[in-house]
XYZ file of C-alpha atoms in Angstrom:
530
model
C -130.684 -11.826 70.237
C -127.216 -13.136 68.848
C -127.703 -16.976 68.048
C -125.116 -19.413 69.750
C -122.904 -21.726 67.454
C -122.067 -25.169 67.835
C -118.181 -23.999 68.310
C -116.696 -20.526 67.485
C -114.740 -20.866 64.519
C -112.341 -18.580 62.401
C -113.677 -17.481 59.061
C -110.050 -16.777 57.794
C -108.820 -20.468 59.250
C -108.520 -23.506 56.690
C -110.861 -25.779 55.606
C -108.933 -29.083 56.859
C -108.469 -27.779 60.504
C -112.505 -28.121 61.107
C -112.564 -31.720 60.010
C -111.664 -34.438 62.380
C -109.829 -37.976 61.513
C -113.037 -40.142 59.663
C -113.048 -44.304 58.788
C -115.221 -45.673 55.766
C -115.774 -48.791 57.135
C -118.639 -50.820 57.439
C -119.508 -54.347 59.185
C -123.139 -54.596 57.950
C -124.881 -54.107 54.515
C -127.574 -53.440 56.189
C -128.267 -49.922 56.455
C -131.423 -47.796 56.260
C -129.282 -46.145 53.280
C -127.148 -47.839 51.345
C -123.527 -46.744 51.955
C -121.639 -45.446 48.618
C -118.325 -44.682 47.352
C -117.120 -42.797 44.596
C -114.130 -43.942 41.866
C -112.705 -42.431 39.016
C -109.627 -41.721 36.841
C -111.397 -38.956 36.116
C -113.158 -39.952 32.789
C -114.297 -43.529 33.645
C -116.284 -43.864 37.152
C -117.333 -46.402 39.778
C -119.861 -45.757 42.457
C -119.811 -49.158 44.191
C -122.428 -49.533 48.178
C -121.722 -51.083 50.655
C -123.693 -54.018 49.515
C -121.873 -54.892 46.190
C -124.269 -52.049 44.315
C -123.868 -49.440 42.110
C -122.787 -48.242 38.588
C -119.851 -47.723 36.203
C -119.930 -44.908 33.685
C -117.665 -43.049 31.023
C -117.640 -39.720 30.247
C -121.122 -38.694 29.934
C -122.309 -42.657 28.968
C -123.882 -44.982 31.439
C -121.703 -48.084 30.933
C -123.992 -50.427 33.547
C -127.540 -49.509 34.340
C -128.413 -48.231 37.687
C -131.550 -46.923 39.504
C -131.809 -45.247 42.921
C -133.722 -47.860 44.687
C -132.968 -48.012 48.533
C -134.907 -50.275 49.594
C -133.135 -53.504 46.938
C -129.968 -51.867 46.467
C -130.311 -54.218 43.748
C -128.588 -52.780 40.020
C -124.670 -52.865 39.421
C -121.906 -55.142 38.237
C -122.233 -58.786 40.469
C -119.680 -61.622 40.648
C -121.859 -64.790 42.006
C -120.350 -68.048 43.284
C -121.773 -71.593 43.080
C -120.302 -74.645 44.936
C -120.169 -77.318 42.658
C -120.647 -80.105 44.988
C -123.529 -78.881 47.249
C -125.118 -76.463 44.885
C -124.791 -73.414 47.532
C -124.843 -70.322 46.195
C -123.727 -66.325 47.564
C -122.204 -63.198 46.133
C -119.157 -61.241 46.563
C -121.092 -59.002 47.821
C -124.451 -59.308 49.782
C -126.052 -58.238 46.201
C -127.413 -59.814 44.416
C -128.241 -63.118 46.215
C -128.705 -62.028 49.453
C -127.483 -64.471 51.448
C -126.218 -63.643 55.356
C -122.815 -64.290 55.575
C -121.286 -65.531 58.640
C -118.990 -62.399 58.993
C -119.387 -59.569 56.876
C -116.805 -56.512 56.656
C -116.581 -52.915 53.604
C -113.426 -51.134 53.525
C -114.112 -47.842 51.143
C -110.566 -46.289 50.966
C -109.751 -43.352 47.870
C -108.266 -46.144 45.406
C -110.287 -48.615 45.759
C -113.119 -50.285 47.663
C -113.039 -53.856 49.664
C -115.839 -56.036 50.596
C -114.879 -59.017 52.469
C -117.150 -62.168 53.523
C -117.036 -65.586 55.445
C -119.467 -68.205 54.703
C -118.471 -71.627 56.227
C -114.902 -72.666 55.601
C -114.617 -70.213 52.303
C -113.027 -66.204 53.001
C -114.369 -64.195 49.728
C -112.880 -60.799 49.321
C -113.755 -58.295 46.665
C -111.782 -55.734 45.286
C -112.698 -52.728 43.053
C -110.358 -50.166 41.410
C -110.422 -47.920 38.308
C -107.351 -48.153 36.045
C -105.879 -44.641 36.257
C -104.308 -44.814 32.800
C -106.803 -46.863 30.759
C -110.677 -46.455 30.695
C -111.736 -49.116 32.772
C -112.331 -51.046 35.977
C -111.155 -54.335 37.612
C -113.160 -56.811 40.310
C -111.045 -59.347 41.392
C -112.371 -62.117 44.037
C -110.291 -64.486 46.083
C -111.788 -67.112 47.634
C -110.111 -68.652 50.765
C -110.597 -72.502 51.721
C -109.763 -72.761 55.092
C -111.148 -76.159 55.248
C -109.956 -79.525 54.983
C -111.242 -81.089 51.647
C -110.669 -79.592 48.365
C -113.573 -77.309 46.785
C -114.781 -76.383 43.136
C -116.402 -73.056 42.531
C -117.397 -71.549 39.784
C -117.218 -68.066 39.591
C -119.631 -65.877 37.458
C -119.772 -62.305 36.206
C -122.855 -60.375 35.902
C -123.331 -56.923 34.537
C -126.636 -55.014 32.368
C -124.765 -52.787 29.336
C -126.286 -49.536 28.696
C -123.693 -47.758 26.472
C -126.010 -44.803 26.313
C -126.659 -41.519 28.818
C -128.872 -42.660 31.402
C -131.482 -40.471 31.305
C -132.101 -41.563 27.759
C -132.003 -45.428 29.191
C -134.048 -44.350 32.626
C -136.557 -42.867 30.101
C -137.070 -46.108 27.537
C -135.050 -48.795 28.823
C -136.678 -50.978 26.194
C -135.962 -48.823 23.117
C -132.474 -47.535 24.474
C -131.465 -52.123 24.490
C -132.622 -52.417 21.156
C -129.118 -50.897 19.726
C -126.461 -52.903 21.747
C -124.643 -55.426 20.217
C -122.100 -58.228 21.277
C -119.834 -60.315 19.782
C -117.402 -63.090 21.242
C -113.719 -62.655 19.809
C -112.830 -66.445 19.076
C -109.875 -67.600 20.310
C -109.504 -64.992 23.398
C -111.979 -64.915 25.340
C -112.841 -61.810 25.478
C -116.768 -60.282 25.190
C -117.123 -56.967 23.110
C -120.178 -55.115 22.779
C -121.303 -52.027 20.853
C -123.882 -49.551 20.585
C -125.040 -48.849 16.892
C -124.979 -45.143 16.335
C -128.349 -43.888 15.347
C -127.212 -40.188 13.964
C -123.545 -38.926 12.926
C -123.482 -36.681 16.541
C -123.515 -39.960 18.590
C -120.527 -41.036 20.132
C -119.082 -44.454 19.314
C -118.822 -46.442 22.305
C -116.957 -50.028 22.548
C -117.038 -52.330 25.727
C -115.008 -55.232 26.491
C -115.047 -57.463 29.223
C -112.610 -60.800 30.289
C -111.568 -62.540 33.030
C -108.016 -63.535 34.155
C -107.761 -66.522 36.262
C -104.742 -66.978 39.582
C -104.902 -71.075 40.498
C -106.206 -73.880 39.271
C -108.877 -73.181 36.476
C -111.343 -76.574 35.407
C -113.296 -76.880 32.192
C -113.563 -74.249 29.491
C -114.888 -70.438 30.106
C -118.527 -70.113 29.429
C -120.078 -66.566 28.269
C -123.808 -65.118 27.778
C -125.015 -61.857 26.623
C -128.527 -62.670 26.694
C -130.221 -61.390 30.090
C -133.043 -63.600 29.098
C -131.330 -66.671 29.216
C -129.144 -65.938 32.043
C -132.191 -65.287 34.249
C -134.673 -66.991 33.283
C -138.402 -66.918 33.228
C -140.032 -65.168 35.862
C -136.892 -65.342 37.779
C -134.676 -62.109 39.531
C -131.138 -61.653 39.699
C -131.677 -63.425 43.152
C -132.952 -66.197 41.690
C -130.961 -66.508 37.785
C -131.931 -69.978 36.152
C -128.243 -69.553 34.774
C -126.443 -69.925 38.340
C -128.987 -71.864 40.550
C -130.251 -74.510 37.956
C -126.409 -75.427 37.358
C -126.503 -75.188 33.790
C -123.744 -74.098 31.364
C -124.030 -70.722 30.061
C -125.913 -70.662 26.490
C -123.113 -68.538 24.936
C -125.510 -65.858 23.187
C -124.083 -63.292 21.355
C -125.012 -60.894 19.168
C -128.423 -58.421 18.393
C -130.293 -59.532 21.575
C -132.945 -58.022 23.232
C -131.636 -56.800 26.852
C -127.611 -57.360 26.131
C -125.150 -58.071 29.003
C -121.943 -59.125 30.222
C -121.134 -62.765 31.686
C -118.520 -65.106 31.919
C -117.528 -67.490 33.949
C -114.524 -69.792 35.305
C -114.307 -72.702 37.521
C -111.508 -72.753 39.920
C -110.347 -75.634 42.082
C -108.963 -74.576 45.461
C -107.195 -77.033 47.685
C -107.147 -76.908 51.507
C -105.342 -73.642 52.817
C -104.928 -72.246 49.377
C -106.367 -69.333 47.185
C -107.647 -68.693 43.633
C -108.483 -65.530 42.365
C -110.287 -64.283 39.226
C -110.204 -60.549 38.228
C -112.867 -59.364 35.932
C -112.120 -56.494 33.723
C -114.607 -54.383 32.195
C -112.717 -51.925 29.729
C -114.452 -49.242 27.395
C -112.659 -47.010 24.163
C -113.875 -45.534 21.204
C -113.548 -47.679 18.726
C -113.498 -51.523 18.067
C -109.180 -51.526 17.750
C -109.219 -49.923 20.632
C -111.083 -51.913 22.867
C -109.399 -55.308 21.504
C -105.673 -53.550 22.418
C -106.751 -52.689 26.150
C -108.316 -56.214 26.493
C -105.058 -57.925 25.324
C -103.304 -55.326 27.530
C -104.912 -56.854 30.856
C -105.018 -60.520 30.167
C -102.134 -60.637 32.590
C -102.390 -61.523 36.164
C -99.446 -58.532 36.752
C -101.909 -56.089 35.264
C -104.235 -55.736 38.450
C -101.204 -55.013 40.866
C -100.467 -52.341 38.588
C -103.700 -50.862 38.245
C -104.077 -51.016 41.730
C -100.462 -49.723 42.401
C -100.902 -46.604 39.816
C -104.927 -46.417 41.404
C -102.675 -45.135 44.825
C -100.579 -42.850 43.722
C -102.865 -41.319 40.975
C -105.402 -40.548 44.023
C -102.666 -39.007 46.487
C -102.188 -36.593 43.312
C -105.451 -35.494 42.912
C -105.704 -35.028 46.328
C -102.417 -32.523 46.512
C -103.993 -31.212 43.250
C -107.510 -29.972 45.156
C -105.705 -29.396 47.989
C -107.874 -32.067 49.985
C -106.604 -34.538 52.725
C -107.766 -37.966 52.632
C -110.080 -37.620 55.890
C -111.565 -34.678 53.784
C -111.800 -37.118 51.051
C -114.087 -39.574 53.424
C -116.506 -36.191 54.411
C -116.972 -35.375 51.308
C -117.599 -39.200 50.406
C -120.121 -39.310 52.966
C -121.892 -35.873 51.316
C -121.864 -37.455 48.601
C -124.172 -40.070 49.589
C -127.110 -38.077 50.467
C -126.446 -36.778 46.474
C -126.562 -40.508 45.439
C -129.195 -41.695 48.071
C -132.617 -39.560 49.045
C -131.967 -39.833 52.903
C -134.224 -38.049 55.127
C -131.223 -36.417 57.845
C -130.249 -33.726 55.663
C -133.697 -32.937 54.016
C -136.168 -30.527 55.456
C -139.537 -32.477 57.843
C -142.578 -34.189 56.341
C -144.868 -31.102 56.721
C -142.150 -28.863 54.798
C -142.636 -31.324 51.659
C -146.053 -31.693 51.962
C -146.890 -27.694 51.864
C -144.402 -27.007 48.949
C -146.970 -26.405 45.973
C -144.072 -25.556 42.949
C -142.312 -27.687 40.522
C -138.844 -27.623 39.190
C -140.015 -25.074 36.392
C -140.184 -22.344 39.472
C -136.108 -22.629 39.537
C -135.718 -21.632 35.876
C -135.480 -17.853 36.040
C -132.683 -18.291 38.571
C -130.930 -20.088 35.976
C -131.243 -23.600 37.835
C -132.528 -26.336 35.653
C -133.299 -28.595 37.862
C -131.849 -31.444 36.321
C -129.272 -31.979 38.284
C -128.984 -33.473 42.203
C -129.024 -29.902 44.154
C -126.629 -29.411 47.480
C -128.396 -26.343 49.080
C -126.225 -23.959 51.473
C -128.122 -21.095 53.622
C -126.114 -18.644 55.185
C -126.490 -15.757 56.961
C -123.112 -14.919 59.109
C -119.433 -14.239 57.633
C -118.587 -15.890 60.328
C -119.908 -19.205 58.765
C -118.041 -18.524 55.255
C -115.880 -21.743 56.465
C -118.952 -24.125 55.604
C -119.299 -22.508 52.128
C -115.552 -23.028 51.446
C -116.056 -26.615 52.425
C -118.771 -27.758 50.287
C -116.894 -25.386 46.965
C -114.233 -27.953 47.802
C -116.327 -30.805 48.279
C -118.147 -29.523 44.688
C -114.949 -29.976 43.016
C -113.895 -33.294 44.588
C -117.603 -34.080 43.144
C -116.294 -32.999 39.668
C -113.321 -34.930 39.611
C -115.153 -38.221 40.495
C -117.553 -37.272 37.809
C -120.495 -36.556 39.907
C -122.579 -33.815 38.424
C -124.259 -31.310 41.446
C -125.221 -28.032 41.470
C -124.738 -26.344 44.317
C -126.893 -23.265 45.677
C -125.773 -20.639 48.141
C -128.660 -18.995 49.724
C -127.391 -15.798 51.380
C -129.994 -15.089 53.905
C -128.337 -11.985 55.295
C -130.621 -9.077 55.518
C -129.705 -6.215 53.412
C -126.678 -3.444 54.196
C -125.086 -0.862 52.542
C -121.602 -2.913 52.700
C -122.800 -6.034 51.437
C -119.919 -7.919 53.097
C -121.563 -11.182 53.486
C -122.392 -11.039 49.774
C -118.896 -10.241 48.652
C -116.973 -12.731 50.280
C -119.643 -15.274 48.394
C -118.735 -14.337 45.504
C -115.563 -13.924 45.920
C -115.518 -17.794 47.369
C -117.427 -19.304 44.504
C -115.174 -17.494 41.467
C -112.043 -18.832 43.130
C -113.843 -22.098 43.530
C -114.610 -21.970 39.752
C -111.595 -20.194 38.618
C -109.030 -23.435 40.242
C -111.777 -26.226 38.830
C -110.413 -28.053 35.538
C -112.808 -30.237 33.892
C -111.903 -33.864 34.011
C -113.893 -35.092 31.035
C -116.952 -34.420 29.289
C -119.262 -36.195 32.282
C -118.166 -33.556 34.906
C -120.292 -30.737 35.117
C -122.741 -29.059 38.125
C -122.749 -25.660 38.505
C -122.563 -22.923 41.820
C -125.454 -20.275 41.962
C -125.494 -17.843 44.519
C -128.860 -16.188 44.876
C -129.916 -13.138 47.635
C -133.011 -14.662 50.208
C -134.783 -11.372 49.468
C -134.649 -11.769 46.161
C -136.468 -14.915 46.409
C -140.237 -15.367 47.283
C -140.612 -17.386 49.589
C -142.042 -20.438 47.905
C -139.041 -20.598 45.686
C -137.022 -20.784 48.837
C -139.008 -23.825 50.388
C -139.311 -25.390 46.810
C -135.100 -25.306 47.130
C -135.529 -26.974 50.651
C -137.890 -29.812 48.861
C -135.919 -30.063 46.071
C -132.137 -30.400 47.804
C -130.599 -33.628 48.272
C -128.322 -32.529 51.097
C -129.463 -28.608 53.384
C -127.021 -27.371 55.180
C -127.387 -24.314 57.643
C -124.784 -22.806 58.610
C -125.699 -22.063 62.033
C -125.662 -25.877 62.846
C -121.168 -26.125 62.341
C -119.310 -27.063 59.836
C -119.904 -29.851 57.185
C -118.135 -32.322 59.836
C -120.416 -31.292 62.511
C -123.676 -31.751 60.340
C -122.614 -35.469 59.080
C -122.155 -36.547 62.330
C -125.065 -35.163 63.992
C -126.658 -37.913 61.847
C -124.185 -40.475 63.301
C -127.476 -43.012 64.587
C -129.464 -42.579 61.396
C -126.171 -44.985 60.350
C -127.057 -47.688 62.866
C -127.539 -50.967 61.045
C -131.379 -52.035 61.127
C -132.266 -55.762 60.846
C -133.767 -57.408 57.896
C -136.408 -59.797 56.679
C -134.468 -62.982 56.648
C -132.596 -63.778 52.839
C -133.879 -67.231 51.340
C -131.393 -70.146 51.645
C -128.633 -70.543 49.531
C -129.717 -72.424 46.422
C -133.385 -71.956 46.801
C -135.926 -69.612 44.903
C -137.032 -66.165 46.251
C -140.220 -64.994 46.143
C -139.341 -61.297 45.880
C -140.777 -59.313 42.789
C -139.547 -57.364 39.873
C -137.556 -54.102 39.597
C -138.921 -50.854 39.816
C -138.656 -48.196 36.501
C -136.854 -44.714 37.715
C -138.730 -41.633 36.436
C -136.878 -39.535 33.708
C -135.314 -36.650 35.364
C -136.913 -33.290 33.999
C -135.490 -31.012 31.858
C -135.560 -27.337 31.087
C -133.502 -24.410 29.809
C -133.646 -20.594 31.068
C -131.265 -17.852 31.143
C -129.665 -16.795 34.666
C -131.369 -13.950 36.511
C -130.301 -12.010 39.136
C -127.823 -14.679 40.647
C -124.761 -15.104 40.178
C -123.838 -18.174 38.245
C -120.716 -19.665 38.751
C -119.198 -22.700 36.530
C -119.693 -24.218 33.414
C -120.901 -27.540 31.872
């Protein structure tokens, strides 16, 4: 019996015709998953939630650290802010502090991503954006004073350096902070920091990081490096001795023992006015190099350019894959489930519980394992539209340095023709043959492997294993994101301690290593290169 579609489609018809208008925007951080977004100029990348999350990297270097954890949402670059008169504290973001705001609102467009929050008479909005034409990122908050008496606030950066791949920090976090160092360059304000190299084959790696006041700026900048001193015995980044206690920064610099990046600024705002402070974080190869791109942004002109030249850059890479920006949001929102384990595109509880293998069963097909996997089963030419959509959504992965694989499961029962199998492969070697490498941190590779060619517990370890399984009987990629449309309902929260007063919640958790392993492709066809 011929199986019924969710709508007929053509095979032969474009990609963009099957994908209706989408919105990134959010009015909650609450979700059951946190919400992501992607960024990059192509060698340096964002990924920023919907909470004020997330990481930055370069190339193939973790430049913050970062852990999937779900459930705190709680590692990434944070900007907190302390009233100086009544001691209330919050973040740009709902992360780290956790405090509710009174009005809470994400905008995640391609250049850039927006978090805006009210708390009392004070409108906070967040912006993040990658410099398209230096290495680098910008966060610049404006606060709002809507009230009717003046206000002080100081304004404090907050971000753990890794300067290393993360798997190598995920798999000793404690060794991998034992080579960073910092240093404060006297006179500008500006934080460096540095990984020592420990073999001639290591990259050299240099990280700066200012800030660049709009208003009225009080007292002197204050800087730490020292995570120990900024947080604080037995305290969390919810709870930092450094922000709640009141208390100047130290000013630590140099060979410490779990190194970041702090400074703060005290801005006064009057009645119906706004200050702003952008935060640069800014990364090159050498010491020179990093010193030139922080005297290059000490300008208040040089976030409206980045953010100018953020626009058009991302219109061109756009034309360039040949993707429209509500593709740009679907693939976003794939993307997500590759960031985030969530349960609507991964197979039931009794499918994971009966799968017996480990990743070393993927080897002979030439899949390591390594890597986040997007699985794909097909069985229907018909369907070839869905593969076509997530080869373009692979390379829109690529270009915001996010390395898949992705693995096409032809399920179609053997023929002489083998039409099914030759439009595949014809898909995924255009699909490679039109994919430039941005930098040396994009890589993920497309196999294509034949269902009877595979036993039958390899094929449910690929189910267990997949971030994101899409059948091709269920639609297109559109169709399959928003069949999970209520999984995105926002789900309420144990309530946030008040602002200014100690949490109770515990430690971090420690990400496993990912595994690793080499083999030569089989049968399959491998398509890319890392």
């Amino acid at each position: 019996m011929r199986r019924e579609r969710a709508q007929p489609n053509d095979s032969a018809a474009p990609a963009r015709g099957l994908i209706p208008p989408t919105s990134r925007r959010f009015h909650s951080p609450h979700q059951p998953v946190p919400r992501t977004h992607l960024l990059s100029n192509g060698r340096y990348a964002v990924m920023v939630t919907s909470a004020g999350a997330g990481y930055s990297r370069w190339l193939d270097l973790a430049v913050t650290r970062w852990r999937e954890d779900a459930t705190e949402d709680g590692w990434g670059s944070f900007i907190y802010l302390r009233d100086t008169a009544s001691g209330e504290v919050w973040s740009a973001g709902y992360q780290p502090m956790g405090v509710e705001p009174d009005s809470y609102e994400v905008d995640f467009v391609e250049n850039g991503a927006e978090i805006r929050r009210v708390d009392g008479t004070l409108t906070t909005h967040l912006e993040v954006a990658v410099s398209p034409e230096d290495d680098g990122e910008v966060r610049r908050v404006s606060i709002t004073n809507s009230g009717s008496r003046p206000r002080e606030i100081e304004v404090t950066s907050y971000a753990e350096l890794v300067l290393a791949p993360a798997a190598a920090d995920a798999a000793h976090p404690a060794f991998s902070k034992l080579f960073v160092q910092t240093e404060l360059v006297a006179g500008e304000g500006v934080l460096l920091a540095t990984r020592r190299t420990r073999s001639p084959a290591e990259r050299t790696v240099w990280a700066a990081h200012l800030a660049v006041v709009e208003g009225e700026s009080v007292g002197e900048p204050q800087r730490e490096t020292d995570r120990a001193r900024f947080v604080g015995r037995g305290r969390t980044l919810r709870t930092p001795a450094a922000v709640l206690d009141g208390e100047a920064l130290a000013g630590t610099t140099g060979t410490v023992l779990d190194p970041i990046f702090s400074l703060r600024r005290r801005v006064r705002i009057a009645p119906g006015t706004t200050a702003r402070v952008a935060f640069w974080t800014l990364v090159a190869g050498s010491r020179g190099e990093a010193l030139d791109l922080a005297d290059k942004h000490h300008e208040a002109a040089a976030f409206e350019r980045a953010t100018t030249l953020a626009w058009t850059q991302a219109q061109v890479q756009l034309h360039h894959l040949g993707v429209t920006p509500d593709e740009a949001h679907l693939f976003q929102r794939l993307a997500n489930h590759v960031l985030y384990a969530d349960p609507g595109l991964r197979p039931a509880t009794e499918t994971l519980a009966r799968n017996e293998l480990g990743p070393a069963s993927l080897w002979p097909y030439g899949i390591s394992g390594d890597l986040p996997i997007v699985l794909v089963r097909i069985d229907d030419p018909e369907d070839l539209h869905l593969v076509r959509q997530v080869l373009q959504a692979h390379r829109y992965f690529r270009m915001k340095q996010l390395a898949v694989d992705v693995v096409i499961l032809n399920e179609r029962a053997p023929s002489y023709t083998q039409d099914l199998q030759g439009a595949l492969e014809a898909a995924a070697r255009t699909s490679h043959a039109s994919t430039t490498p941005e930098g040396d941190g994009a890589r993920g590779n497309v196999f294509l492997l034949r269902a009877e060619l595979v036993t039958p517990e390899v094929r449910r370890l690929l189910a267990v294993v997949a971030r994101a399984r899409l059948l091709s009987r269920r639609g297109s990629l559109s169709e399959q994101l928003e069949s999970l449309a209520p999984s995105e309902a926002v789900v309420p929260r144990r309530p946030p301690p008040q602002r200014g007063a100690p949490s109770s919640r515990g430690g971090r958790t420690q990400a496993r290593a990912p595994s690793s392993g080499t083999a030569s492709a089989a049968s399959p066809i491998r398509v890319a290169s890392t």
